[in-house]
Tab-separated table of C-alpha atoms in Angstrom:
chain	number	residue	atom	x	y	z
W	176	MET	CA	-18.608	117.603	-28.250
W	177	ILE	CA	-20.126	119.733	-30.989
W	178	ASP	CA	-23.900	119.481	-31.301
W	179	GLU	CA	-24.096	119.008	-35.036
W	180	ARG	CA	-27.829	119.618	-35.151
W	181	ASN	CA	-27.213	123.281	-34.396
W	182	THR	CA	-25.332	123.773	-37.634
W	183	ALA	CA	-27.168	125.552	-40.418
W	184	ASN	CA	-26.570	122.840	-42.991
W	185	TRP	CA	-27.460	119.826	-40.873
W	186	PHE	CA	-29.220	117.082	-42.826
W	187	SER	CA	-31.433	114.279	-41.577
W	188	LYS	CA	-31.349	110.892	-43.281
W	189	PRO	CA	-34.581	109.094	-44.213
W	190	GLY	CA	-33.099	106.349	-42.041
W	191	ASP	CA	-33.593	108.585	-39.002
W	192	SER	CA	-37.348	108.559	-39.643
W	193	ILE	CA	-37.305	104.817	-40.335
W	194	ARG	CA	-35.486	104.127	-37.079
W	195	ALA	CA	-37.742	106.430	-35.027
W	196	ILE	CA	-40.914	104.817	-36.356
W	197	MET	CA	-39.525	101.309	-35.812
W	198	GLN	CA	-38.716	102.205	-32.208
W	199	ARG	CA	-42.088	103.839	-31.588
W	200	ARG	CA	-44.109	101.008	-33.133
W	201	ASN	CA	-41.868	98.212	-31.838
W	202	ILE	CA	-41.019	97.026	-35.353
W	203	SER	CA	-37.703	95.163	-35.420
W	204	ALA	CA	-35.107	95.281	-38.172
W	205	HIS	CA	-35.984	91.662	-38.941
W	206	ASP	CA	-39.667	92.588	-39.346
W	207	LEU	CA	-38.805	95.184	-41.964
W	208	ALA	CA	-36.170	92.973	-43.591
W	209	GLU	CA	-38.803	90.331	-44.366
W	210	ARG	CA	-40.513	92.794	-46.703
W	211	LEU	CA	-37.405	93.946	-48.573
W	212	ASP	CA	-35.649	92.038	-51.351
W	213	ASP	CA	-32.163	92.311	-49.833
W	214	GLY	CA	-33.299	91.603	-46.286
W	215	LEU	CA	-31.180	92.984	-43.461
W	216	ASP	CA	-28.641	94.427	-45.883
W	217	ALA	CA	-31.400	96.615	-47.285
W	218	VAL	CA	-32.447	97.744	-43.805
W	219	ARG	CA	-28.831	98.609	-42.959
W	220	SER	CA	-28.323	100.660	-46.103
W	221	LEU	CA	-31.638	102.473	-45.689
W	222	ILE	CA	-30.812	103.430	-42.114
W	223	ASP	CA	-27.244	104.502	-42.883
W	224	GLY	CA	-28.361	106.545	-45.910
W	225	SER	CA	-26.366	104.702	-48.574
W	226	ARG	CA	-29.476	103.279	-50.283
W	227	GLN	CA	-31.813	105.486	-52.261
W	228	ILE	CA	-35.531	105.172	-51.619
W	229	ASP	CA	-37.119	104.404	-54.982
W	230	GLU	CA	-40.818	103.909	-55.713
W	231	SER	CA	-40.758	100.218	-54.816
W	232	THR	CA	-38.984	100.806	-51.520
W	233	ALA	CA	-41.248	103.744	-50.718
W	234	SER	CA	-44.273	101.519	-51.224
W	235	THR	CA	-42.844	98.880	-48.891
W	236	LEU	CA	-41.997	101.441	-46.221
W	237	SER	CA	-45.519	102.818	-46.464
W	238	MET	CA	-47.033	99.369	-45.926
W	239	VAL	CA	-44.772	98.384	-43.019
W	240	LEU	CA	-44.119	101.675	-41.233
W	241	GLY	CA	-46.966	103.899	-42.331
W	242	ALA	CA	-47.096	107.313	-44.045
W	243	THR	CA	-47.575	107.490	-47.792
W	244	ALA	CA	-45.156	106.385	-50.461
W	245	GLU	CA	-45.031	110.033	-51.539
W	246	PHE	CA	-43.862	110.988	-48.053
W	247	TRP	CA	-40.890	108.599	-48.282
W	248	LEU	CA	-39.965	109.744	-51.788
W	249	LYS	CA	-40.093	113.357	-50.659
W	250	ARG	CA	-38.006	112.467	-47.605
W	251	GLN	CA	-35.322	111.092	-49.938
W	252	GLU	CA	-35.499	114.124	-52.193
W	253	ASN	CA	-35.066	116.530	-49.284
W	254	PHE	CA	-32.137	114.504	-47.975
W	255	ASP	CA	-30.384	114.508	-51.353
W	256	THR	CA	-30.852	118.264	-51.650
W	257	ALA	CA	-29.442	118.867	-48.164
W	258	VAL	CA	-26.424	116.605	-48.698
W	259	ASN	CA	-25.644	118.206	-52.053
W	260	ARG	CA	-25.765	121.608	-50.358
W	261	SER	CA	-23.347	120.348	-47.705
W	262	VAL	CA	-20.965	119.074	-50.380
W	263	VAL	CA	-20.904	122.512	-52.021
W	264	GLN	CA	-20.291	124.210	-48.681
W	265	VAL	CA	-17.466	121.797	-47.825
W	266	ARG	CA	-15.761	122.540	-51.129
W	267	GLU	CA	-16.122	126.274	-50.551
W	268	SER	CA	-14.851	126.059	-46.954
W	269	GLY	CA	-11.380	124.771	-47.781
W	270	HIS	CA	-11.919	121.518	-45.837
W	271	GLU	CA	-12.350	119.344	-48.909
W	272	ASP	CA	-8.981	117.599	-48.557
W	273	LEU	CA	-9.597	116.831	-44.895
W	274	LEU	CA	-12.801	114.981	-45.676
W	275	LEU	CA	-11.242	113.166	-48.608
W	276	ARG	CA	-8.555	111.816	-46.286
W	277	LEU	CA	-11.126	110.213	-43.999
W	278	PRO	CA	-11.490	106.433	-44.265
W	279	ALA	CA	-14.741	105.331	-45.881
W	280	PRO	CA	-16.267	102.016	-47.014
W	281	GLY	CA	-15.219	100.620	-50.365
W	282	GLN	CA	-12.067	101.000	-52.391
W	283	LYS	CA	-9.861	103.926	-51.442
W	284	ALA	CA	-9.818	106.718	-53.978
W	285	ARG	CA	-6.387	106.888	-55.636
W	286	GLY	CA	-4.667	109.314	-57.951
W	287	LYS	CA	-6.063	112.587	-59.156
W	288	LEU	CA	-9.847	112.665	-58.981
W	289	SER	CA	-12.178	114.453	-61.344
W	290	LEU	CA	-14.358	117.176	-59.874
W	291	GLU	CA	-17.359	114.875	-60.125
W	292	ARG	CA	-15.544	112.024	-58.355
W	293	ARG	CA	-14.303	114.341	-55.611
W	294	ALA	CA	-17.864	115.492	-54.971
W	295	ALA	CA	-19.056	111.862	-54.843
W	296	GLU	CA	-16.300	110.910	-52.393
W	297	ILE	CA	-17.109	113.863	-50.135
W	298	ARG	CA	-20.787	112.939	-50.229
W	299	LYS	CA	-19.971	109.331	-49.299
W	300	ARG	CA	-18.083	110.457	-46.203
W	301	LEU	CA	-20.673	112.985	-45.065
W	302	VAL	CA	-23.386	110.350	-45.291
W	303	PHE	CA	-21.313	107.531	-43.778
W	304	TYR	CA	-20.330	109.574	-40.713
W	305	ASN	CA	-23.682	111.405	-40.632
W	306	VAL	CA	-22.040	114.825	-40.395
W	307	PRO	CA	-22.658	117.968	-42.505
W	308	ASP	CA	-19.134	119.385	-42.434
W	309	ALA	CA	-15.552	118.919	-41.283
W	310	ALA	CA	-16.066	120.715	-37.946
W	311	SER	CA	-18.877	118.348	-37.020
W	312	TRP	CA	-16.743	115.333	-37.910
W	313	THR	CA	-13.882	116.626	-35.769
W	314	GLY	CA	-16.214	117.222	-32.839
W	315	ARG	CA	-17.613	113.717	-33.008
W	316	TYR	CA	-14.652	111.579	-34.056
W	317	GLY	CA	-11.521	113.708	-34.284
W	318	ARG	CA	-9.656	112.381	-31.282
W	319	LEU	CA	-11.224	109.007	-30.631
W	320	VAL	CA	-8.234	107.080	-31.923
W	321	GLY	CA	-4.651	107.828	-31.046
W	322	GLU	CA	-3.158	111.267	-30.849
W	323	THR	CA	-3.524	112.135	-34.521
W	324	ASP	CA	-4.751	115.660	-35.140
W	325	TYR	CA	-7.308	115.021	-37.863
W	326	ARG	CA	-7.467	118.695	-38.715
W	327	THR	CA	-3.927	118.852	-40.051
W	328	SER	CA	-2.649	115.309	-40.555
W	329	LYS	CA	-1.681	114.609	-44.150
W	330	ALA	CA	-2.411	110.908	-43.831
W	331	PHE	CA	-4.013	108.530	-41.374
W	332	ALA	CA	-2.108	105.624	-39.934
W	333	SER	CA	-3.699	102.391	-41.155
W	334	LYS	CA	-4.480	101.298	-37.594
W	335	GLU	CA	-6.429	104.513	-37.012
W	336	ASP	CA	-8.284	104.191	-40.310
W	337	ALA	CA	-9.275	100.633	-39.523
W	338	THR	CA	-10.308	101.344	-35.941
W	339	LEU	CA	-12.409	104.329	-36.955
W	340	LEU	CA	-14.193	102.296	-39.646
W	341	TRP	CA	-14.854	99.502	-37.147
W	342	LEU	CA	-16.265	101.959	-34.608
W	343	ARG	CA	-18.526	103.640	-37.161
W	344	ARG	CA	-19.807	100.306	-38.461
W	345	GLY	CA	-20.635	99.438	-34.892
W	346	GLU	CA	-22.622	102.643	-34.502
W	347	LEU	CA	-24.581	101.869	-37.658
W	348	GLU	CA	-25.358	98.357	-36.401
W	349	ALA	CA	-26.438	99.818	-33.061
W	350	ASP	CA	-28.951	101.973	-34.946
W	351	MET	CA	-30.805	98.771	-35.841
W	352	ILE	CA	-31.143	97.547	-32.258
W	353	GLN	CA	-34.056	98.672	-30.122
W	354	THR	CA	-33.303	99.269	-26.452
W	355	ARG	CA	-34.882	100.691	-23.363
W	356	ALA	CA	-33.494	103.951	-21.988
W	357	TRP	CA	-29.913	103.698	-20.746
W	358	ASN	CA	-29.723	102.973	-17.038
W	359	SER	CA	-26.469	101.922	-15.394
W	360	GLU	CA	-28.225	100.482	-12.338
W	361	ASN	CA	-30.313	98.224	-14.560
W	362	LEU	CA	-27.114	97.023	-16.217
W	363	VAL	CA	-25.499	96.232	-12.858
W	364	ASP	CA	-28.655	94.369	-11.820
W	365	ARG	CA	-28.211	92.088	-14.847
W	366	LEU	CA	-24.572	91.217	-14.240
W	367	LYS	CA	-25.429	87.986	-12.452
W	368	GLU	CA	-27.476	86.779	-15.421
W	369	ILE	CA	-24.776	87.919	-17.845
W	370	ARG	CA	-22.144	85.912	-15.928
W	371	LYS	CA	-24.235	82.761	-16.265
W	372	LEU	CA	-24.145	83.045	-20.042
W	373	SER	CA	-20.443	82.185	-20.003
W	374	MET	CA	-21.507	78.620	-19.190
W	375	ILE	CA	-23.208	78.333	-22.601
W	376	ARG	CA	-20.879	76.907	-25.209
W	377	HIS	CA	-22.161	78.274	-28.523
W	378	PRO	CA	-22.336	81.957	-29.583
W	379	GLN	CA	-25.581	81.245	-31.453
W	380	LEU	CA	-27.151	80.503	-28.075
W	381	PHE	CA	-25.561	83.002	-25.698
W	382	LEU	CA	-25.250	86.112	-27.905
W	383	PRO	CA	-29.019	86.653	-28.409
W	384	LYS	CA	-29.544	86.310	-24.645
W	385	LEU	CA	-26.684	88.715	-23.953
W	386	ARG	CA	-28.079	91.185	-26.469
W	387	THR	CA	-31.502	91.053	-24.784
W	388	LEU	CA	-30.112	91.586	-21.277
W	389	CYS	CA	-28.064	94.556	-22.471
W	390	ALA	CA	-30.998	96.075	-24.381
W	391	GLU	CA	-33.117	95.961	-21.233
W	392	ALA	CA	-30.570	98.326	-19.655
W	393	GLY	CA	-30.339	100.641	-22.673
W	394	VAL	CA	-27.245	99.077	-24.230
W	395	ALA	CA	-27.075	98.004	-27.879
W	396	LEU	CA	-24.704	95.031	-27.993
W	397	VAL	CA	-23.018	94.853	-31.391
W	398	VAL	CA	-20.526	92.384	-32.852
W	399	VAL	CA	-18.487	93.612	-35.828
W	400	LYS	CA	-15.453	91.742	-37.117
W	401	ALA	CA	-12.442	94.042	-36.983
W	402	PRO	CA	-11.085	94.997	-40.418
W	403	ALA	CA	-7.444	94.428	-41.295
W	404	GLY	CA	-5.266	96.786	-39.274
W	405	CYS	CA	-7.727	97.158	-36.389
W	406	ARG	CA	-6.580	95.464	-33.198
W	407	ALA	CA	-9.496	96.531	-31.031
W	408	SER	CA	-11.278	93.982	-28.895
W	409	GLY	CA	-14.099	96.180	-27.608
W	410	ALA	CA	-15.485	99.691	-27.321
W	411	ILE	CA	-18.323	101.567	-25.661
W	412	ARG	CA	-19.973	104.790	-26.684
W	413	MET	CA	-23.139	106.759	-26.015
W	414	VAL	CA	-24.691	106.758	-29.486
W	415	ASP	CA	-27.770	108.652	-28.264
W	416	PRO	CA	-28.453	110.465	-24.987
W	417	ASP	CA	-30.457	107.454	-23.773
W	418	LYS	CA	-28.663	104.641	-25.624
W	419	ALA	CA	-25.221	103.148	-25.161
W	420	MET	CA	-23.315	100.923	-27.569
W	421	LEU	CA	-21.159	97.982	-26.483
W	422	LEU	CA	-19.104	96.944	-29.504
W	423	LEU	CA	-17.190	93.650	-29.623
W	424	SER	CA	-14.865	92.226	-32.255
W	425	PHE	CA	-14.373	88.620	-31.015
W	426	ARG	CA	-10.745	89.353	-31.755
W	427	TYR	CA	-9.269	86.349	-29.942
W	428	LYS	CA	-12.242	84.001	-30.443
W	429	ARG	CA	-11.688	82.450	-26.988
W	430	ASP	CA	-14.180	82.490	-24.146
W	431	ASP	CA	-11.783	83.876	-21.509
W	432	GLN	CA	-10.847	86.874	-23.671
W	433	PHE	CA	-14.381	87.431	-24.948
W	434	TRP	CA	-16.064	87.487	-21.531
W	435	PHE	CA	-13.298	89.534	-19.935
W	436	THR	CA	-13.814	92.105	-22.713
W	437	VAL	CA	-17.586	92.105	-22.107
W	438	PHE	CA	-17.108	92.807	-18.411
W	439	HIS	CA	-14.325	95.317	-19.091
W	440	GLU	CA	-16.583	97.340	-21.409
W	441	ILE	CA	-19.469	97.115	-18.949
W	442	GLY	CA	-17.024	98.462	-16.376
W	443	HIS	CA	-16.379	101.488	-18.577
W	444	LEU	CA	-20.121	102.052	-18.933
W	445	VAL	CA	-20.846	101.742	-15.228
W	446	LEU	CA	-17.753	103.514	-13.868
W	447	HIS	CA	-17.050	106.093	-16.530
W	448	ARG	CA	-20.535	107.037	-17.675
W	449	ALA	CA	-20.933	108.629	-21.090
W	450	ASN	CA	-17.313	108.706	-22.223
W	451	THR	CA	-16.157	106.820	-25.286
W	452	PHE	CA	-13.555	104.101	-24.851
W	453	VAL	CA	-11.905	102.098	-27.618
W	454	ASP	CA	-9.875	99.218	-26.210
W	455	ASP	CA	-7.157	98.724	-28.776
W	456	GLU	CA	-3.700	97.699	-27.618
W	457	ALA	CA	-2.156	99.582	-30.555
W	458	LEU	CA	-3.620	102.900	-29.433
W	459	PRO	CA	-2.948	104.929	-26.292
W	460	GLY	CA	-5.585	105.096	-23.575
W	461	ASP	CA	-6.317	106.408	-20.078
W	462	LEU	CA	-4.267	104.030	-17.935
W	463	ASP	CA	-6.120	104.755	-14.680
W	464	ARG	CA	-9.529	104.118	-16.211
W	465	GLU	CA	-8.289	101.046	-18.043
W	466	ASN	CA	-7.039	99.642	-14.742
W	467	GLU	CA	-10.387	100.412	-13.114
W	468	ALA	CA	-12.232	98.585	-15.906
W	469	ASN	CA	-9.808	95.657	-15.657
W	470	GLU	CA	-10.415	95.380	-11.915
W	471	PHE	CA	-14.173	95.548	-12.474
W	472	ALA	CA	-13.963	92.731	-15.046
W	473	ALA	CA	-11.791	90.565	-12.819
W	474	GLU	CA	-14.295	90.935	-9.966
W	475	CYS	CA	-17.137	89.998	-12.306
W	476	ILE	CA	-15.354	86.722	-13.032
W	477	ILE	CA	-13.983	85.995	-9.531
W	478	PRO	CA	-16.345	87.504	-6.940
W	479	PRO	CA	-14.421	89.331	-4.183
W	480	LEU	CA	-16.057	87.139	-1.511
W	481	ARG	CA	-14.555	84.065	-3.219
W	482	GLU	CA	-11.116	85.573	-3.754
W	483	SER	CA	-9.382	83.740	-0.886
W	484	GLU	CA	-10.833	80.444	-2.069
W	485	PHE	CA	-9.718	81.183	-5.621
W	486	GLU	CA	-6.156	81.775	-4.442
W	487	ARG	CA	-6.104	78.207	-3.081
W	488	VAL	CA	-7.303	76.567	-6.313
W	489	GLY	CA	-4.659	74.146	-7.547
W	490	PRO	CA	-3.393	73.967	-11.145
W	491	LYS	CA	-5.410	70.830	-11.826
W	492	ARG	CA	-8.341	70.326	-14.171
W	493	ASP	CA	-10.764	68.925	-11.585
W	494	ASP	CA	-10.017	71.660	-9.040
W	495	ILE	CA	-10.543	74.390	-11.627
W	496	VAL	CA	-13.756	72.894	-12.983
W	497	ARG	CA	-15.164	72.386	-9.495
W	498	PHE	CA	-14.412	75.964	-8.437
W	499	SER	CA	-15.736	77.410	-11.702
W	500	VAL	CA	-19.034	75.579	-11.352
W	501	SER	CA	-19.349	76.787	-7.769
W	502	ILE	CA	-19.040	80.457	-8.791
W	503	GLY	CA	-21.114	80.067	-11.974
W	504	VAL	CA	-18.631	80.771	-14.762
W	505	ALA	CA	-17.064	78.645	-17.481
W	506	PRO	CA	-13.743	76.969	-16.535
W	507	GLY	CA	-11.929	78.825	-19.316
W	508	LEU	CA	-12.534	82.122	-17.531
W	509	THR	CA	-10.981	80.767	-14.343
W	510	VAL	CA	-7.994	79.476	-16.318
W	511	GLY	CA	-7.570	82.904	-17.891
W	512	GLN	CA	-7.561	84.611	-14.510
W	513	MET	CA	-5.118	82.087	-13.062
W	514	GLN	CA	-2.746	82.606	-15.977
W	515	HIS	CA	-3.022	86.384	-15.713
W	516	ARG	CA	-2.162	86.287	-12.014
W	517	GLY	CA	0.748	83.891	-12.432
W	518	MET	CA	-1.029	80.967	-10.749
W	519	LEU	CA	-0.821	78.917	-13.929
W	520	GLU	CA	1.650	78.821	-16.794
W	521	PRO	CA	0.332	80.432	-20.023
W	522	ASP	CA	0.540	77.122	-21.903
W	523	LYS	CA	-1.234	75.016	-19.266
W	524	LEU	CA	-4.851	73.794	-19.361
W	525	ASN	CA	-5.798	75.944	-22.334
W	526	TYR	CA	-7.996	73.080	-23.528
W	527	LEU	CA	-10.477	74.212	-20.867
W	528	LYS	CA	-11.008	77.422	-22.844
W	529	ARG	CA	-13.682	77.326	-25.512
W	530	THR	CA	-12.669	78.560	-28.937
W	531	TRP	CA	-14.830	79.556	-31.888
W	532	ASP	CA	-14.485	80.480	-35.535
W	533	TRP	CA	-16.450	82.974	-37.584
W	534	SER	CA	-18.707	80.269	-39.025
W	535	GLN	CA	-20.017	79.853	-35.472
W	536	ILE	CA	-20.026	83.561	-34.616
W	537	ASN	CA	-21.548	85.076	-37.754
W	538	PRO	CA	-25.028	83.486	-37.473
W	539	ALA	CA	-25.457	85.124	-34.080
W	540	THR	CA	-24.409	88.638	-35.096
W	541	VAL	CA	-27.555	89.547	-37.080
């Protein structure tokens, strides 16, 4: 991976300073949001660089985080100068069209763009991906999805656009979550407690607990609804040297699929260290490592020492519930494993699986 900070035109967002101070002073995103008119949306846009720091915002940042209002205004001014310089250099480098092809938030630019609009669209993408040039973008994201060569492709497939946007939104959400330093052993130590959370019915109750357990091991747990065209269920990535991201989409909105995805992504983190994995059935992946993560997840649900007992569980509600309680997981997870292994027909006992909708999920994602 390219170390973008070694490039001559690297820029640092005011949000980088905001995030560093929040981490150092143990100020949560919610603490800062209480002092801003737009709440968490304002915190998000300040951290991702899409919101300008004006005099009012600078005053609020000074009161909550420290430093003077003048410091924050100057921080914004320096950032704008650096980004504008990057835009000029991109246009002079011949990589302008590459960056304009990248997916970005908001309506897609169509037709012939004026010079001013082209500059604005380039700026939007540099800021959104937090990169100063095309080479840095390629080093960080260029081959995360599919086999597309982003250097030369004339157009992105919609599934790749959507997956890349979902992944980047996850990274931006992870920026708002404070964690301890990443430690895989600490994550493994918390697996037993994580398994127990599957017994809790409502996302509003289990997601905050799951987020806390992950943060204690250096993992920012993020839930982002997948945009149209993205079929990903989960992803992991090292977003900082000492911070991992575990990104979930709640794609199927069923407890067996959700918890299997959680354990599958934890498997990638524990077994495959700092690599990035996007689990999207529409995109190719490393089959060996996917199988390893699948096996890890299955063993998280059905402990190996209980495997022989599991194989004798009958396809009856009471037998499944009794066994599930004895191993400490929700019955829906046992049903899912039985169906996957051919012990139960796919249409049988699905009522034991818990299902949710986004009205239940959304309140727990912030």
